[in-house]
Steps between C-alpha positions, in 0.01 A plus 500: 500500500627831419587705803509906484721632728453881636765677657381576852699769687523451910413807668740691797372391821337155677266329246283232612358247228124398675200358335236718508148458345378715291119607538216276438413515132153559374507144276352242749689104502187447216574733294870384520425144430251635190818593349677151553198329292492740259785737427323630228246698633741749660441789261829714451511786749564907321860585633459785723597849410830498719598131374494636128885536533762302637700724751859468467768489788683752543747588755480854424153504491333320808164331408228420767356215578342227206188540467227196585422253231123469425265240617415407141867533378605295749220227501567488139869374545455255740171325342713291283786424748184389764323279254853346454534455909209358562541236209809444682489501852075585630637524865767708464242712275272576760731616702643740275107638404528558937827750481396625145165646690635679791803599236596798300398451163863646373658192745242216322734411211791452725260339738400205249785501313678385824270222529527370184869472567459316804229248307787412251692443775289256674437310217908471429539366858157240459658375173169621335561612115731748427358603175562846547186690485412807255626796577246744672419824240759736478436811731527842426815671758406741738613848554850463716538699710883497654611728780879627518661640844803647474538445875463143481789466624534672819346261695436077485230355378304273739350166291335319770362140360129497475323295689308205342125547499280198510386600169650619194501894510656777322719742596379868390832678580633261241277536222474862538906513499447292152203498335495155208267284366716197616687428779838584509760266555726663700601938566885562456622718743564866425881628521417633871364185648770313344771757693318423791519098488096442476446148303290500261137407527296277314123727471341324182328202759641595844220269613495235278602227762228622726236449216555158430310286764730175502696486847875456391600149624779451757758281316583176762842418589689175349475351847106549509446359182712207585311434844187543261632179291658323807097523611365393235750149479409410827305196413571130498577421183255176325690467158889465400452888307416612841740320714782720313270783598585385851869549405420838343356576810806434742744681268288799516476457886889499495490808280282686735699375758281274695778230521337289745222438297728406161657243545198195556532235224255503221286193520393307198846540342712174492783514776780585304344800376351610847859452637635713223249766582590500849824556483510776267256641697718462832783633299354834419330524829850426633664802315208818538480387856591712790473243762812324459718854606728702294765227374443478086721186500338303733166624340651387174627215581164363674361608167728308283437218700127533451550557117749170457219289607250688299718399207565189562076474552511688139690235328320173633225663324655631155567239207801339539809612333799351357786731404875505390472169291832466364795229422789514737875431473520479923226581787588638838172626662174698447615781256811371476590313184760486202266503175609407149519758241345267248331198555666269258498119598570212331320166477531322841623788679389569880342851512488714865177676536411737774154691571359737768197416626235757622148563700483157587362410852649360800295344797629586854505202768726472837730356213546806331375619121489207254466599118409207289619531124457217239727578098452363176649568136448456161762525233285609143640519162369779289246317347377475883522144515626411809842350494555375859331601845505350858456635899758635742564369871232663664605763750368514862620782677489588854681804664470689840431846365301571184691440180569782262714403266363144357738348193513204348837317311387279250655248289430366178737214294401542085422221306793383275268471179413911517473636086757794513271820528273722730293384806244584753521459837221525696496464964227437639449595892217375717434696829366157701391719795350808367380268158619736267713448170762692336675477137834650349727392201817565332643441191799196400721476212625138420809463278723217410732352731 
């Protein structure tokens, strides 16, 4: 919408923006809301005699006040922009027919223009269509009248903020300062209120908050909207979907810092997963928790501990993995291993294989942890027929602490008949606790002896 600006020149001395009321017009509410059903029969008003020229502002030559707008000149502007309102927004309308008949009839363009502003602007925050609506008519500008004091100044201007009515109003001092068919956007300040540090003041809708009837809504802090959720999870949960709402619910409780209330298992989740959850849980509990005094390392370490066994939980749990399949000249240990460059063997050679094994499970007894892992192979030609296969020893493990670093050291004699060329090897590992299976292969060359 295109905004006219006026100048508008503070005077010397206090000046106190109210919002006064202009005298009660002699158009009733009925004759106002005639005009909203029918713009039309407003007949155009004769300009008076002393609006037949526009009076120009002078600083030499001092003009007195603006002279009052008609009752028909001014019903005739705002018909249109009321039939528009009430299309738009019926309460706000009858509100506006209220001000507009205890109102000025020079303040009733400002008056609904101000609502129709506001209506756009409820509809923008209701998500309503924002088809913007057609423009009102243009208006004729009034006469301006501007006022210049060369002892502006000589003393500071006083801008006291108005206080918001309960309804919109308009401010007279304003509009007779700046007289314009549409509401102004905002005054710049004149050289001397700049000197003197006044900000500058929005006047086009000083009360356009105030009009609009929505309350503005407190925004809630991140902790009330998560004890909001935490609230709402509180239930038992009935199906698997809403058993990992249960977990949901504990790791919000930890974020909110309720960690005597996060770390419960989940039921209905099969015990390796309810012991992973638990530990993790414990582990961050562990680390945002003030309890256990000021010492990060022993916080950390109480942690790690927690997180180890929420790995290990992890793993039982996770498909099992079989890594680092490769022919050996010489093996030492877990990770430590002398592999050949190229694996070229020749008929009836022994070949050295070696393979990490991962995420397998281990049962705990008085004993200790025993792992359970059973190997096979198959050599394949490329025409993937297989050549040769058979099983390993299998391999029943038992150790004191937790094993991390499970291998294997395989090893495999070649037939003597082998066809020089390429081959396929392909291990097979079996996971006899956890009854998972795992695959890997490499590649052998066979050349003549």
């Amino acid at each position: 919408m295109h905004k006219r600006i006026a100048t508008l020149t503070l005077l010397a001395g206090p000046l106190t923006l109210g919002c006064v009321s202009g005298p009660a017009s002699s158009f009733s509410r009925v004759a106002l809301e005639n005009a909203t059903s029918d713009p039309g029969q407003i007949a155009p008003a004769a300009r008076p005699a002393h609006q037949a020229k526009p009076v120009t502002a002078s600083a030499a030559e001092p003009t007195g006040p603006r002279p009052e707008v008609s009752q028909q000149d001014a019903m005739r502007q705002i018909a249109p922009m009321l039939a528009q309102l009430s299309a738009s927004d019926a309460k706000l309308h009858a509100e506006v027919l209220d001000q507009l008949a205890a109102a000025k009839p020079s303040l009733w363009s400002l008056t609904v223009q101000r609502a129709l502003n506001t209506s756009e602007y409820r509809q923008q925050l209701t998500g309503q269509s924002t088809t913007p609506a057609p423009a009102p008519p243009a208006v004729a500008p009034q006469p301006t009248t501007m006022v210049t004091n060369p002892a502006a100044t000589a003393a500071p201007v006083h801008l006291p903020p108005p206080t918001p009515p309960a309804s919109p109003t308009t401010d007279a001092n304003v509009i007779q300062a700046s007289a314009v068919a549409e509401p102004v956007a905002a005054a710049s300040l004149s050289p001397a209120a700049k000197a003197m540090g006044a900000a500058p003041e929005t006047i086009g809708n000083p009360h356009f908050d105030v009009v609009s009837s929505q309350e503005p809504v407190a925004e809630l802090d991140w902790r009330e909207h998560l004890g909001e959720a935490i609230e709402q999870l509180k239930t038992q949960p009935r199906t698997p979907g809403e058993t990992h709402e249960q977990v949901r619910l504990q790791l919000m409780q930890l974020v909110a810092g309720e960690t005597d209330h996060s770390t419960p298992s989940a039921p209905g989740l099969p015990a390796s997963e309810q012991g992973y959850w638990s530990n993790q849980i414990y582990a961050l509990a562990t680390l945002l928790s003030d309890k256990s005094g000021g010492d990060r390392l022993a916080r950390a370490d109480a942690a790690a501990r927690h997180q180890s066994e929420a790995s290990a939980k992890l793993r039982e749990f996770s498909s099992l993995r079989v890594q680092n399949f490769v022919t050996c000249k010489e093996v030492y240990g877990f990770g430590a291993y002398e592999p050949l460059a190229e694996a070229r063997y020749a008929p009836g050679d022994q070949v050295i294989l070696y393979a990490e094994i991962d995420n397998y499970q281990s049962d705990v007894s008085d004993e200790g942890y025993r792992t359970t892992i059973a190997s096979s192979y198959r050599l394949v030609g490329l025409d993937h027929n297989e050549i040769v296969g058979g099983d390993f020893p299998e391999v029943d493990d038992l150790c004191l602490t937790r094993r991390r670093d499970f291998h294997i050291q395989y090893g495999v004699t070649l037939p003597g008949g082998l066809t020089p060329g390429d081959y396929r090897l392909e291990l097979t590992v079996r996971d006899r606790l956890g009854e998972k299976v795992g695959h890997d292969q490499l590649m052998l060359t066979i050349v003549r002896r």
